XYZ file of C-alpha atoms in Angstrom:
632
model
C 17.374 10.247 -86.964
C 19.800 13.043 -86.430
C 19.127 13.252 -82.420
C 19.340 9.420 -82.304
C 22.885 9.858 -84.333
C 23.746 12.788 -82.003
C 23.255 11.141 -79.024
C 24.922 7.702 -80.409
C 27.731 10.053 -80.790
C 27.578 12.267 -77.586
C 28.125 9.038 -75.281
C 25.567 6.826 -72.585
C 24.277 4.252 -68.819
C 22.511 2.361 -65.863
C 22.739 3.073 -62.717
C 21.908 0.473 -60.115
C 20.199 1.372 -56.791
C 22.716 -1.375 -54.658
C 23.351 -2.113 -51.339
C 27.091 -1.183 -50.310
C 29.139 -4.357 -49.259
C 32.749 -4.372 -49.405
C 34.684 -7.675 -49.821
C 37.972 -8.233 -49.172
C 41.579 -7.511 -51.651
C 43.332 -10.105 -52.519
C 42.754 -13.716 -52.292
C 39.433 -13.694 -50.620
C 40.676 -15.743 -47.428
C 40.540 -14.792 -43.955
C 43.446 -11.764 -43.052
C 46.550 -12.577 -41.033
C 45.829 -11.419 -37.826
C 49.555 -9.392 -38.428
C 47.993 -7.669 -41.635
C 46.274 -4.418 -41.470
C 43.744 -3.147 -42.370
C 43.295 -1.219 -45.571
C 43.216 2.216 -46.259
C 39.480 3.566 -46.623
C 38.585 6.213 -49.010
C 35.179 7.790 -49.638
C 34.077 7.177 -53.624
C 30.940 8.657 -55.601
C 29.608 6.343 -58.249
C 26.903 7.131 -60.627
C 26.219 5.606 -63.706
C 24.959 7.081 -67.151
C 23.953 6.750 -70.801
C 23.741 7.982 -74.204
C 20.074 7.955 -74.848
C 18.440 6.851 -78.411
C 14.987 7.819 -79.882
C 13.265 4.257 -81.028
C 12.923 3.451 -77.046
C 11.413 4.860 -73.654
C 12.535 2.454 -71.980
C 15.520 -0.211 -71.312
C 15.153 -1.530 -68.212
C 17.953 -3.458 -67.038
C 18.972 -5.139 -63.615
C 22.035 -4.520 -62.146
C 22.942 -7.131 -59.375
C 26.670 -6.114 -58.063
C 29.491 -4.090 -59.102
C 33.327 -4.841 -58.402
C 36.360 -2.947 -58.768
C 39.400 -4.952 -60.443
C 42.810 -3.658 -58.329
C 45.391 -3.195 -61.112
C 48.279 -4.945 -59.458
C 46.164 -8.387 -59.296
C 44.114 -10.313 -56.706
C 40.626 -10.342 -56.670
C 38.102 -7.659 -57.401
C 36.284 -5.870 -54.638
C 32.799 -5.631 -54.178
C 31.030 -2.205 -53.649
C 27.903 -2.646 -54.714
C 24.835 -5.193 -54.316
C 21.666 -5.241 -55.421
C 18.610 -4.777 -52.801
C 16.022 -7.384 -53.073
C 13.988 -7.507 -55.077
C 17.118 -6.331 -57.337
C 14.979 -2.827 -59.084
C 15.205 -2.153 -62.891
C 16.857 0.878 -63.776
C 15.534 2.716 -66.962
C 18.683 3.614 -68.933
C 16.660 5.909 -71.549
C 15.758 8.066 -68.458
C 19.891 8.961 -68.152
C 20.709 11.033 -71.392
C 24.294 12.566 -69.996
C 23.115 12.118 -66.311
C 24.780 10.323 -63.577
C 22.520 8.215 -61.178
C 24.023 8.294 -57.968
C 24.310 5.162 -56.253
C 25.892 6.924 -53.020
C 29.440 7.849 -51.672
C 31.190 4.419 -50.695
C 34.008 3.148 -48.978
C 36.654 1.154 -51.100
C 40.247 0.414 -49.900
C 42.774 3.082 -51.578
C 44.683 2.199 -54.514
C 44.838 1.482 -57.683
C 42.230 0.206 -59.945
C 41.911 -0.777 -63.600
C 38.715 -2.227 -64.335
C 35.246 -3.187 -62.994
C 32.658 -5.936 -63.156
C 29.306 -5.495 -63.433
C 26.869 -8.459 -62.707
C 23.874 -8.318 -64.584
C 20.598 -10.504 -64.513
C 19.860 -12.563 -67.562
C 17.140 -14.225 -66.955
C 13.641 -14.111 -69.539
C 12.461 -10.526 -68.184
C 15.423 -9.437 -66.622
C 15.833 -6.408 -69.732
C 12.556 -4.560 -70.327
C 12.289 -3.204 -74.080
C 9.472 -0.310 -74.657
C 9.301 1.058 -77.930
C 9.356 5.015 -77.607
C 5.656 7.312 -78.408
C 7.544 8.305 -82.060
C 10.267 5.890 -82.895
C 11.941 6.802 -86.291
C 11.089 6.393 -89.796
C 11.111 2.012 -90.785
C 11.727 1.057 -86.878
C 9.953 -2.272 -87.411
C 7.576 -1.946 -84.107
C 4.673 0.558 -83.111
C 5.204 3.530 -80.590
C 4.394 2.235 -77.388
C 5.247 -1.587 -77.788
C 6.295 -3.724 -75.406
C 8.806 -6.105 -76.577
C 7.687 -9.641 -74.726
C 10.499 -11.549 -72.994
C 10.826 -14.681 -75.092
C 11.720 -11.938 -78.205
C 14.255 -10.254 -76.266
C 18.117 -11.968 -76.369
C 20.721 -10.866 -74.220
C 24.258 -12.035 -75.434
C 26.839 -14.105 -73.392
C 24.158 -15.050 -70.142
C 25.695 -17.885 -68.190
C 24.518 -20.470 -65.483
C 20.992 -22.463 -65.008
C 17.831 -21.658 -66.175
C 16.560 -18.854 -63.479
C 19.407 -17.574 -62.008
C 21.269 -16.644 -65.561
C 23.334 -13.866 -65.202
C 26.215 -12.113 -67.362
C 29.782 -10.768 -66.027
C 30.717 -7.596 -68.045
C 33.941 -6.602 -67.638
C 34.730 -2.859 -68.165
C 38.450 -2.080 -68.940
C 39.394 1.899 -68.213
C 41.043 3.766 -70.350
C 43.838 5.029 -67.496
C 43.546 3.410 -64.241
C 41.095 4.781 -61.720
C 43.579 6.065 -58.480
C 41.086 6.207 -54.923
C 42.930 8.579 -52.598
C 42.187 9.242 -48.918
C 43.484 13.395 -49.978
C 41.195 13.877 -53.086
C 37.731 13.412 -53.626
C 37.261 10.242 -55.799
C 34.341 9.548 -58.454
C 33.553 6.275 -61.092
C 30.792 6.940 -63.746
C 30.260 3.947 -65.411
C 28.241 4.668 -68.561
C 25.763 2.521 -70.837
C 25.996 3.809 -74.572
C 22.001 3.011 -74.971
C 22.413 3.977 -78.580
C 25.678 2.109 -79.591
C 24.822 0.224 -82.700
C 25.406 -3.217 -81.356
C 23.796 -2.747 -78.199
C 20.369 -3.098 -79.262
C 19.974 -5.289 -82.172
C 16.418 -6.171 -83.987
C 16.839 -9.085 -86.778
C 13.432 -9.463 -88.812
C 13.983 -12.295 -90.920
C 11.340 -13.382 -93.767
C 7.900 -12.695 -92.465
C 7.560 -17.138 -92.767
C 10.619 -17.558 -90.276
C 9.177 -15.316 -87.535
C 9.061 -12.252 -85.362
C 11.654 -9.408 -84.751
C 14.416 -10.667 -82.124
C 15.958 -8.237 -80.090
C 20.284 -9.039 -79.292
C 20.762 -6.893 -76.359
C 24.322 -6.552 -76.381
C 26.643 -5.274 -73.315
C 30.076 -5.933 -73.983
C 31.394 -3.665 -75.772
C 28.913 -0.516 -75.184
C 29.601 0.265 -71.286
C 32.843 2.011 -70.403
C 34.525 4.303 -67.465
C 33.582 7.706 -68.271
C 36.134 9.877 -66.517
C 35.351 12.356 -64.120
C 37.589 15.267 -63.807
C 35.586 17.884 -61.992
C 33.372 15.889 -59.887
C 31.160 19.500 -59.303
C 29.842 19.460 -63.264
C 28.053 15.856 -62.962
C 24.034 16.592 -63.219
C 22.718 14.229 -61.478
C 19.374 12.496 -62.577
C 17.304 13.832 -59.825
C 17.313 10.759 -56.599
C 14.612 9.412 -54.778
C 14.565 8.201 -51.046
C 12.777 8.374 -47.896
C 14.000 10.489 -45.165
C 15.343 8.707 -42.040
C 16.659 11.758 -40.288
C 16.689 15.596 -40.480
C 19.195 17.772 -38.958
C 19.664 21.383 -39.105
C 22.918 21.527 -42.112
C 21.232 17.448 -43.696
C 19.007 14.876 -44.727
C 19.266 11.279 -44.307
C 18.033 9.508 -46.572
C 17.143 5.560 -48.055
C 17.362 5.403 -52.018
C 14.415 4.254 -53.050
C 13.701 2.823 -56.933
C 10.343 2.959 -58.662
C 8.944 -0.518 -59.768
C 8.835 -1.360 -63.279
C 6.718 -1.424 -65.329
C 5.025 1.329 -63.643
C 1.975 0.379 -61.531
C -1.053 2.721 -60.793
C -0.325 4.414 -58.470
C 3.404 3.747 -58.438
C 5.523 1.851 -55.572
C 8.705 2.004 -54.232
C 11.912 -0.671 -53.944
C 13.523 -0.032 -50.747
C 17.165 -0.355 -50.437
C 20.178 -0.239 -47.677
C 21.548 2.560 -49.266
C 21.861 5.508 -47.252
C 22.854 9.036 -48.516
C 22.898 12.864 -46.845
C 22.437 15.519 -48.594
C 23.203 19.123 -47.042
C 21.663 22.071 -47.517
C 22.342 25.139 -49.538
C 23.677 27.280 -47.132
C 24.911 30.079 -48.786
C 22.004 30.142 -51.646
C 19.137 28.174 -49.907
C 17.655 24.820 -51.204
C 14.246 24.770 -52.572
C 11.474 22.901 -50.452
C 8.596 21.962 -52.013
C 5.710 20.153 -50.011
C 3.351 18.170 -51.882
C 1.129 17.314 -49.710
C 0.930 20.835 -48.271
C 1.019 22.953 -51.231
C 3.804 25.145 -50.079
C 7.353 26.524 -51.092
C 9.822 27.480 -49.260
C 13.717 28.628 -49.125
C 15.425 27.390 -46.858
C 19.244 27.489 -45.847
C 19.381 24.885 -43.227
C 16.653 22.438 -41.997
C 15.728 23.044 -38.446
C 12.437 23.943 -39.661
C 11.309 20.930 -41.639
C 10.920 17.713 -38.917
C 8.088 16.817 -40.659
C 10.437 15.431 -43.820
C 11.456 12.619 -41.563
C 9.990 9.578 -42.801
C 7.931 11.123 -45.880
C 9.218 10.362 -49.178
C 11.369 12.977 -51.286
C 12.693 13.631 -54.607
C 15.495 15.651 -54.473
C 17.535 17.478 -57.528
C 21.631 17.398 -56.101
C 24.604 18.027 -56.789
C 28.154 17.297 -55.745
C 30.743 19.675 -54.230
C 34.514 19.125 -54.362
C 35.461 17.583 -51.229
C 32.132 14.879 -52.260
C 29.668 15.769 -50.462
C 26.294 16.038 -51.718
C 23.887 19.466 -51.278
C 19.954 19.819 -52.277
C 19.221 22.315 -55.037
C 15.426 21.447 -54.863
C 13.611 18.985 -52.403
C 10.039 17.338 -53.495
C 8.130 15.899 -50.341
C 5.305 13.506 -49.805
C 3.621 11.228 -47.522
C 3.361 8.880 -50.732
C 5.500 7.651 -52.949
C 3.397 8.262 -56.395
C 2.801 12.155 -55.611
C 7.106 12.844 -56.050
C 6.891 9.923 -58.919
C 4.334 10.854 -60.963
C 5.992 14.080 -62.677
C 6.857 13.387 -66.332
C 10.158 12.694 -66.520
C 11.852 12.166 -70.523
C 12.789 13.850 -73.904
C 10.721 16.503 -74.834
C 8.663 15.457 -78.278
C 6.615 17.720 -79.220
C 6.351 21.433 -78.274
C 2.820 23.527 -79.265
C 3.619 26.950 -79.062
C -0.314 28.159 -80.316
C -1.455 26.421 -77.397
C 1.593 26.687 -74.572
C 1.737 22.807 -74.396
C 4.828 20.676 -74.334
C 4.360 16.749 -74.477
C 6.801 14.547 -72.699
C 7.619 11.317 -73.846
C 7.441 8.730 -71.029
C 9.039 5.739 -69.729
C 5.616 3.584 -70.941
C 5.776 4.547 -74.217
C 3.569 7.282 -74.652
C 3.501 11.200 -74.630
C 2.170 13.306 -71.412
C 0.621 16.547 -72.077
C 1.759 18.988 -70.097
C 0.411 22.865 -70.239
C 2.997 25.546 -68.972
C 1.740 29.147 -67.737
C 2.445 32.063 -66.586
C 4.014 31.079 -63.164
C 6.277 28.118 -64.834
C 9.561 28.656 -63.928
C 12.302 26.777 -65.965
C 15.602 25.820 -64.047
C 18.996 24.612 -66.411
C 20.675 22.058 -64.657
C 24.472 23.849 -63.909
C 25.943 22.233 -60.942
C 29.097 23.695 -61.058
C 27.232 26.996 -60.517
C 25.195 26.472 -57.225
C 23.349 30.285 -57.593
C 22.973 29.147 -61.558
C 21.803 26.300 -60.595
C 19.151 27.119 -57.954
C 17.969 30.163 -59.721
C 15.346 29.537 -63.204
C 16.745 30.913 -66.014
C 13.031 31.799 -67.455
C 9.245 31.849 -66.136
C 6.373 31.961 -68.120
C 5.080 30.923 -71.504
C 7.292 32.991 -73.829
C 10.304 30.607 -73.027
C 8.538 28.326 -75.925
C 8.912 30.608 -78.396
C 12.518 31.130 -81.061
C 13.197 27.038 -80.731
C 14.231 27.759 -76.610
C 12.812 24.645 -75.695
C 12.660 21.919 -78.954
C 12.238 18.045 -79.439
C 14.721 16.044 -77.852
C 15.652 18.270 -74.867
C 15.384 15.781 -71.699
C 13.506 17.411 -68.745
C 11.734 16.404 -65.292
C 8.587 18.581 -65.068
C 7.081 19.073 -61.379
C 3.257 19.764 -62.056
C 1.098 21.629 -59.839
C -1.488 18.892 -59.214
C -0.108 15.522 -60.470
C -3.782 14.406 -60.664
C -5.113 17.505 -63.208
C -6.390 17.122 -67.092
C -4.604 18.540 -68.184
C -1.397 18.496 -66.191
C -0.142 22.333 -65.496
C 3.980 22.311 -65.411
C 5.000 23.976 -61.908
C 9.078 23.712 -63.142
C 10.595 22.278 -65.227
C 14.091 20.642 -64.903
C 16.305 21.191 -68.209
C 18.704 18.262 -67.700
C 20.125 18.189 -71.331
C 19.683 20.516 -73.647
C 20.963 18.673 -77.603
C 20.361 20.452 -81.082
C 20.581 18.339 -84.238
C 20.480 18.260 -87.550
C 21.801 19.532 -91.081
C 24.699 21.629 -90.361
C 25.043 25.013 -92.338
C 26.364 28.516 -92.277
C 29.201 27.477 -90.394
C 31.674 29.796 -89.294
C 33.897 31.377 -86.518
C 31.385 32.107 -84.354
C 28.716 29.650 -84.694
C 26.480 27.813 -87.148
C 22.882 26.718 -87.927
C 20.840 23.486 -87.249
C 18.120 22.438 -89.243
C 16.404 19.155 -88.093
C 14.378 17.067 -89.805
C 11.370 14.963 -88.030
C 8.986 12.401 -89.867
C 6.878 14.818 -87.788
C 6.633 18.249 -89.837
C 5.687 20.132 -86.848
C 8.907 19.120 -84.732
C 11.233 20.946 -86.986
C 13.180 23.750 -86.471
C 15.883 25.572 -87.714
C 18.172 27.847 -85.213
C 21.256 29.474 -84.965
C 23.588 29.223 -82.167
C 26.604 30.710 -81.377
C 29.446 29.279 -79.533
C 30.643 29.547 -75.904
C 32.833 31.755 -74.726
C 36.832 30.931 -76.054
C 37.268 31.636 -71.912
C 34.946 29.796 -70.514
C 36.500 26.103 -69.186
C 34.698 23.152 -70.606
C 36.267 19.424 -69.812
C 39.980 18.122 -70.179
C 41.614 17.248 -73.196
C 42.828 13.663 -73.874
C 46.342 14.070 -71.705
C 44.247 15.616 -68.844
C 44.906 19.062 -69.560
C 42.045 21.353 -68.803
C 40.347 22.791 -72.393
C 38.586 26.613 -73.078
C 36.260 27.188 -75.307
C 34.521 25.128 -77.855
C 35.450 21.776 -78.904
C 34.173 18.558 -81.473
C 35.112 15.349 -82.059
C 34.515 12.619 -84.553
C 31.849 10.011 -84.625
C 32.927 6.811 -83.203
C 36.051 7.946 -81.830
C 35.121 10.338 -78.725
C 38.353 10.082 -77.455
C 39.736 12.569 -79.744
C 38.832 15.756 -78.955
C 40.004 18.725 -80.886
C 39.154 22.384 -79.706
C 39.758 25.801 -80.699
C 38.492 28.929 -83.134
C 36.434 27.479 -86.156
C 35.318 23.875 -85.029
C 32.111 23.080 -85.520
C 29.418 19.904 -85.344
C 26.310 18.569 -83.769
C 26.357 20.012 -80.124
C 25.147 20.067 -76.490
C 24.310 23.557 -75.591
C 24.361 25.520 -71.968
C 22.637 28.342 -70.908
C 24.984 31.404 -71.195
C 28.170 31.334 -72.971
C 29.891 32.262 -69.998
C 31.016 35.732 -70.548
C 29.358 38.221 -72.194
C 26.195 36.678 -73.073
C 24.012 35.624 -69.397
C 21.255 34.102 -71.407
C 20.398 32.251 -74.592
C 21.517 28.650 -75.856
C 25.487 28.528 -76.871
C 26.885 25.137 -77.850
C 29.774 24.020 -75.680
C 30.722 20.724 -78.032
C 29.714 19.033 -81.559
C 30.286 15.164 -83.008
C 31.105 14.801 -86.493
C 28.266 12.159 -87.132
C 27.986 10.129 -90.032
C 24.817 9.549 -92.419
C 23.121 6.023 -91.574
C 22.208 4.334 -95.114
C 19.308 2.077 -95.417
C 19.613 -1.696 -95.273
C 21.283 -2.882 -98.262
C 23.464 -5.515 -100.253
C 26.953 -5.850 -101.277
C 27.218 -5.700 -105.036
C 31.005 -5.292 -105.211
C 32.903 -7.848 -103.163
C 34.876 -6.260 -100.169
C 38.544 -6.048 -101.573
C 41.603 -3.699 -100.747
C 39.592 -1.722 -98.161
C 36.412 -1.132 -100.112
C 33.332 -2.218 -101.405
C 30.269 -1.334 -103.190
C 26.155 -1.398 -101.784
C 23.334 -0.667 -103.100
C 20.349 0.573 -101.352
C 16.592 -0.138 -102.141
C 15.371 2.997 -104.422
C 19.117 3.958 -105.624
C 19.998 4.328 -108.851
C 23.551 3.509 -108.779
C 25.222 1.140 -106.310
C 28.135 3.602 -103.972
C 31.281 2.736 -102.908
C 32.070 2.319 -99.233
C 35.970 2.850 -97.832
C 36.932 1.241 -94.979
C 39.804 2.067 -92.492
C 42.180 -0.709 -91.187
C 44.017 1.940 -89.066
C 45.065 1.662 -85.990
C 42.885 3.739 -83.283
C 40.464 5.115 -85.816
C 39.391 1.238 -87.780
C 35.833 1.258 -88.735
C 33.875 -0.480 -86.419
C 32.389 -3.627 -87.806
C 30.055 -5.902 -86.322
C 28.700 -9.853 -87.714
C 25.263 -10.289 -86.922
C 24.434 -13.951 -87.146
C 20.410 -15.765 -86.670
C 20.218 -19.306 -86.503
C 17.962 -21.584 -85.263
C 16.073 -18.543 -83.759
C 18.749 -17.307 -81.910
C 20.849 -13.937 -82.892
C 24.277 -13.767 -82.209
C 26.066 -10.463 -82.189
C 29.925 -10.354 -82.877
C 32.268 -7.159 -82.899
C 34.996 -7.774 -85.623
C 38.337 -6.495 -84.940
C 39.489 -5.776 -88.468
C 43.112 -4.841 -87.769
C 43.900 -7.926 -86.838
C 44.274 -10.535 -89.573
C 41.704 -12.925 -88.501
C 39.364 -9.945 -88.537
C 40.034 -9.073 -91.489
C 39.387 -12.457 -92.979
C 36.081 -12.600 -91.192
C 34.717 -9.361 -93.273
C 36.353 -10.441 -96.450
C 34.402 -13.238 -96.115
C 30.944 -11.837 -94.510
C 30.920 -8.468 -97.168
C 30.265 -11.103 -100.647
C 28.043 -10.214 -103.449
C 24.419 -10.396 -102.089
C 25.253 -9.754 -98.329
C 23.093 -7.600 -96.396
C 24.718 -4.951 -94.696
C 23.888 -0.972 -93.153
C 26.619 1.556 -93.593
C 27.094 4.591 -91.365
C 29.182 7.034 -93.422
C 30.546 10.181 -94.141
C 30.053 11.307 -98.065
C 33.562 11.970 -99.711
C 33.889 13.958 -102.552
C 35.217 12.928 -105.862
C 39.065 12.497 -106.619
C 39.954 13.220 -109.908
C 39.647 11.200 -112.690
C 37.115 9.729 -110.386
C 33.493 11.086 -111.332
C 31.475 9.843 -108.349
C 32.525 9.909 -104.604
C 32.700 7.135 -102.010
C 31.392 6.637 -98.410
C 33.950 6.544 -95.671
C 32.274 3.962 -93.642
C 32.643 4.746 -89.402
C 30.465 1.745 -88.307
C 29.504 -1.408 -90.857
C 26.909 -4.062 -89.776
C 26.644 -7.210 -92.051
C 24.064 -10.193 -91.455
C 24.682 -14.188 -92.110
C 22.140 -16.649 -91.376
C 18.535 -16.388 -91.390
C 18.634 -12.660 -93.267
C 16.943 -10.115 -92.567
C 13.950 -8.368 -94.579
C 14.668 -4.598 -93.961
């Protein structure tokens, strides 16, 4: 529960794997022969997520994305889906950007995008994850059929449904022909309206799944374009020349088939190589490894397919860390990629959850090398901080890290790890022995042998680590509260649920240092209202408590809980954000939170005022149910 409230907290995504096809600005007619042309810039877009543990995979299907110019007129088209339009797995992008490709899009001024999604039956792919938390109301491995899935707000005939979400940035997104330009847009995966299960009374029928998107995608901003880690991309090579690849993106087929296939699209990338540290070449096929600083010697990439691990430099160009090679398309596939779940040190094996639902065994030896993603570093990046079996030991490598494992022989029982990609490294759990210098996690798994409890120090005060919420560049640790990642605060003595790097930066060139923390609140159990909401507050009870607790909830401005009305009728679920600053708002959850409602709390324990003898619950995200009600 804590790495699904840690990654709820630490912020999400899709990516798409389009077609570029730029429309025209402004009213969509034909130019005046005396108008010019616009001003082209070159634009990265990737897309991410904030992962969550009760799923291994969301597949969604992205069919066009549109930028919105801020001064008016229409939006303009970058992106369109290939066809068939591919499924991207949003559980697969925990903090990663997919890159869709560097793009042309007039110069100016934007404030907003559109995203086109399908909405058709089947068009959002639900698979329950290998170990889904403690009361999740489905098995590990599950496949949620179509007709129980329900996404919100689809519009047009039966078969070619789609939905239109509009993403509104924070501060307007500036293209410039001088600097390099980058949009993430990002899919919070684990934002608690996005995925919604209703189980009524077992006589009124099945779970129903609300998939929600308004609401959880956003801009993430992109500062430093050169600290993105990119989900490692897929293509086939259409050209080799000595500095670069060209290559197709390619997009695996889902579900997976046996062996797995590829989706072609239009898309066209190069990707340099290392020249100053040399780029990793791996042939599958072959058997071999090799360094390499440019690519006169490897023709024989052209028209094989590749996975390659990238990363961007500052001017936007992309260069090859590692490159994965293959005549077919399974042999770079079929490498478990997902969150680490379980880790056996007694035996040196490390199971990977995967995108169908169930755990891979992998077994790592002497000659496995382990790489942390660092893209801002290239030699950090290209060079494994750790080989060999001993990196499993002290909690180095725990449940919930993501990876993407390369195995020696893809078709072995049991699968030996060749390297393995560290692509996010999160710690969670019980927070103690905080102080100035760091503090201690203690998870706690339904599985007993998944727990661990390690202290980590933070990163250097020196060492540069984002931008602060005017833009200004931060040092050091920093934390921010649940639900409002916004607000960052940094500096000696903050402390939370973190990320961690490899290295603090300084003085320390190896070990786990956390770099930031959320603030995340405790999620109570499904339960009723037994005092009427009133003045900002109201009491629940929970099934096994002994006394009902009192829940505060914040009207303010910029920091208001966030509430959400979820409503099944007539077998349909409806999900509704609720705005409670404004006044109608506010009505609606004076009227939803009655005696006898059922509602879930997320909520930070306060302690006791005086002459009070019992604390409250600040609430940071409130979900209450009308309609057919739910049984847990």
């Amino acid at each position: 529960m804590q790495r699904n409230m840690l990654r709820r907290a630490l912020t999400s995504a899709l990516v798409t794997g389009l077609t570029s096809s730029l429309a025209a600005c402004g009213g969509g007619g034909e130019s005046s022969s005396n108008t010019p042309p616009p001003t082209m810039a070159s634009m990265s877009i990737t897309m991410s997520d904030a992962s969550a543990d009760d799923w291994a995979c969301v597949g969604v299907r992205v069919l066009s994305i549109a930028l919105v110019p801020a001064g008016g007129g229409n939006p303009v088209t970058v992106w369109n889906a290939p066809t068939p339009a591919p499924y991207i797995n949003l559980e697969q992008l925990d903090q990663l950007g997919e890159i869709l490709g560097n793009v042309s899009v007039p110069a100016g001024t934007y404030s907003g995008a559109v995203l086109t999604i399908a909405a058709n039956p089947g068009d959002v792919l639900l698979t329950v994850a290998a170990d889904p938390q403690s009361g999740f109301p489905l098995p590990g491995g599950t496949s949620v059929p179509a007709d129980e899935i329900q996404i919100q707000g689809a519009q047009g005939s039966a078969g070619a449904l789609t939905l239109a979400v509009n993403v509104k940035f924070d501060s307007a997104l500036m293209v410039s022909t001088s600097t390099s330009n980058a949009l993430d847009l990002e899919f919070d995966l684990a934002h608690p309206a996005f995925i919604v299960g209703h189980t009524p009374p077992a006589a009124a029928g099945a779970t129903l799944w609300a998939v929600n998107f308004n609401g959880p995608v956003r801009r993430l901003a992109v500062p430093d374009i050169t600290r993105l880690v990119l989900r490692h991309t897929y293509g086939t090579v259409t050209g080799v020349s000595s500095g670069s690849l060209a290559i197709t993106k390619d997009f695996a087929v889902y579900p997976a088939t046996n062996p797995e296939t590829a989706i072609a699209s239009a898309q066209t990338l190069t990707i340099d190589a290392d020249g100053a540290n040399g780029t990793i070449v791996y042939d599958l096929d072959a058997g071999t490894r090799m360094v390499v600083k440019n690519f006169d010697s490897e023709s024989s990439l052209s028209g094989r397919y590749v996975r390659i691990a990238a990363r961007y430099q500052e001017n936007g160009s992309l260069v090859a860390v590692r490159v994965w090679a293959s005549s077919q398309f399974s042999k770079v596939w079929l490498s478990p990629e997902g969150h680490v779940l379980h880790v056996d040190t007694a035996s040196d094996v490390i199971t990977v959850a995967n995108e169908n639902g169930r755990g891979v065994p992998v077994t790592v030896d002497a000659g496995t090398q382990f790489f942390f993603r660092t893209p801002a570093n290239a030699l950090a990046d290209a060079t494994p901080i750790a080989t060999g079996t001993g990196f499993l030991n002290n909690q180095q490598l725990v449940r919930g890290f993501k990876v993407h494992v390369s195995v020696v022989d893809p078709l072995a029982v049991p699968m030996v790890a060749d390297t393995i990609d560290i692509e996010t490294a999160a710690y969670g759990g019980h927070i103690s022995n905080a102080s100035d210098t760091g503090f201690t996690y203690t998870s706690q798994y339904l599985a007993v042998g998944d727990n661990y409890s390690v202290s980590l120090g933070y990163i250097a005060a020196t060492l540069a680590n984002g931008f602060d919420d005017n833009g200004n560049p931060i040092t050091g640790f920093k934390w921010w509260d649940f639900t409002f990642p916004t607000t960052v605060t940094f500096g000696t003595g903050a402390w939370g649920e973190s990320r961690a790097t490899w290295g603090d930066g300084a003085s320390n060139a190896s070990g786990w240092y956390v770099r930031d923390a959320v603030l995340v609140p405790t999620p109570l159990p499904l339960g009723t209202v037994s005092t009427a909401f009133s003045t900002n507050s109201f009491a629940v009870t929970v099934p096994g408590g002994t006394l009902p607790v009192t829940v505060d909830v914040s009207t303010a401005m910029g920091s208001a809980t966030l509430v959400y009305q979820i409503d099944r009728a007539n077998g349909v679920v409806t999900v509704s954000p609720i705005d409670i600053t404004s006044s109608s708002g506010f009505a609606a959850i004076t009227a939803g939170l009655t005696a006898g409602a059922p509602v879930k709390v997320f909520g930070v324990p306060q302690a006791p005022v005086a002459p009070a003898t019992t604390g409250t619950l600040k609430a940071y995200v409130i979900v209450y149910y009308i309609g057919t009600m739910p049984s847990m």
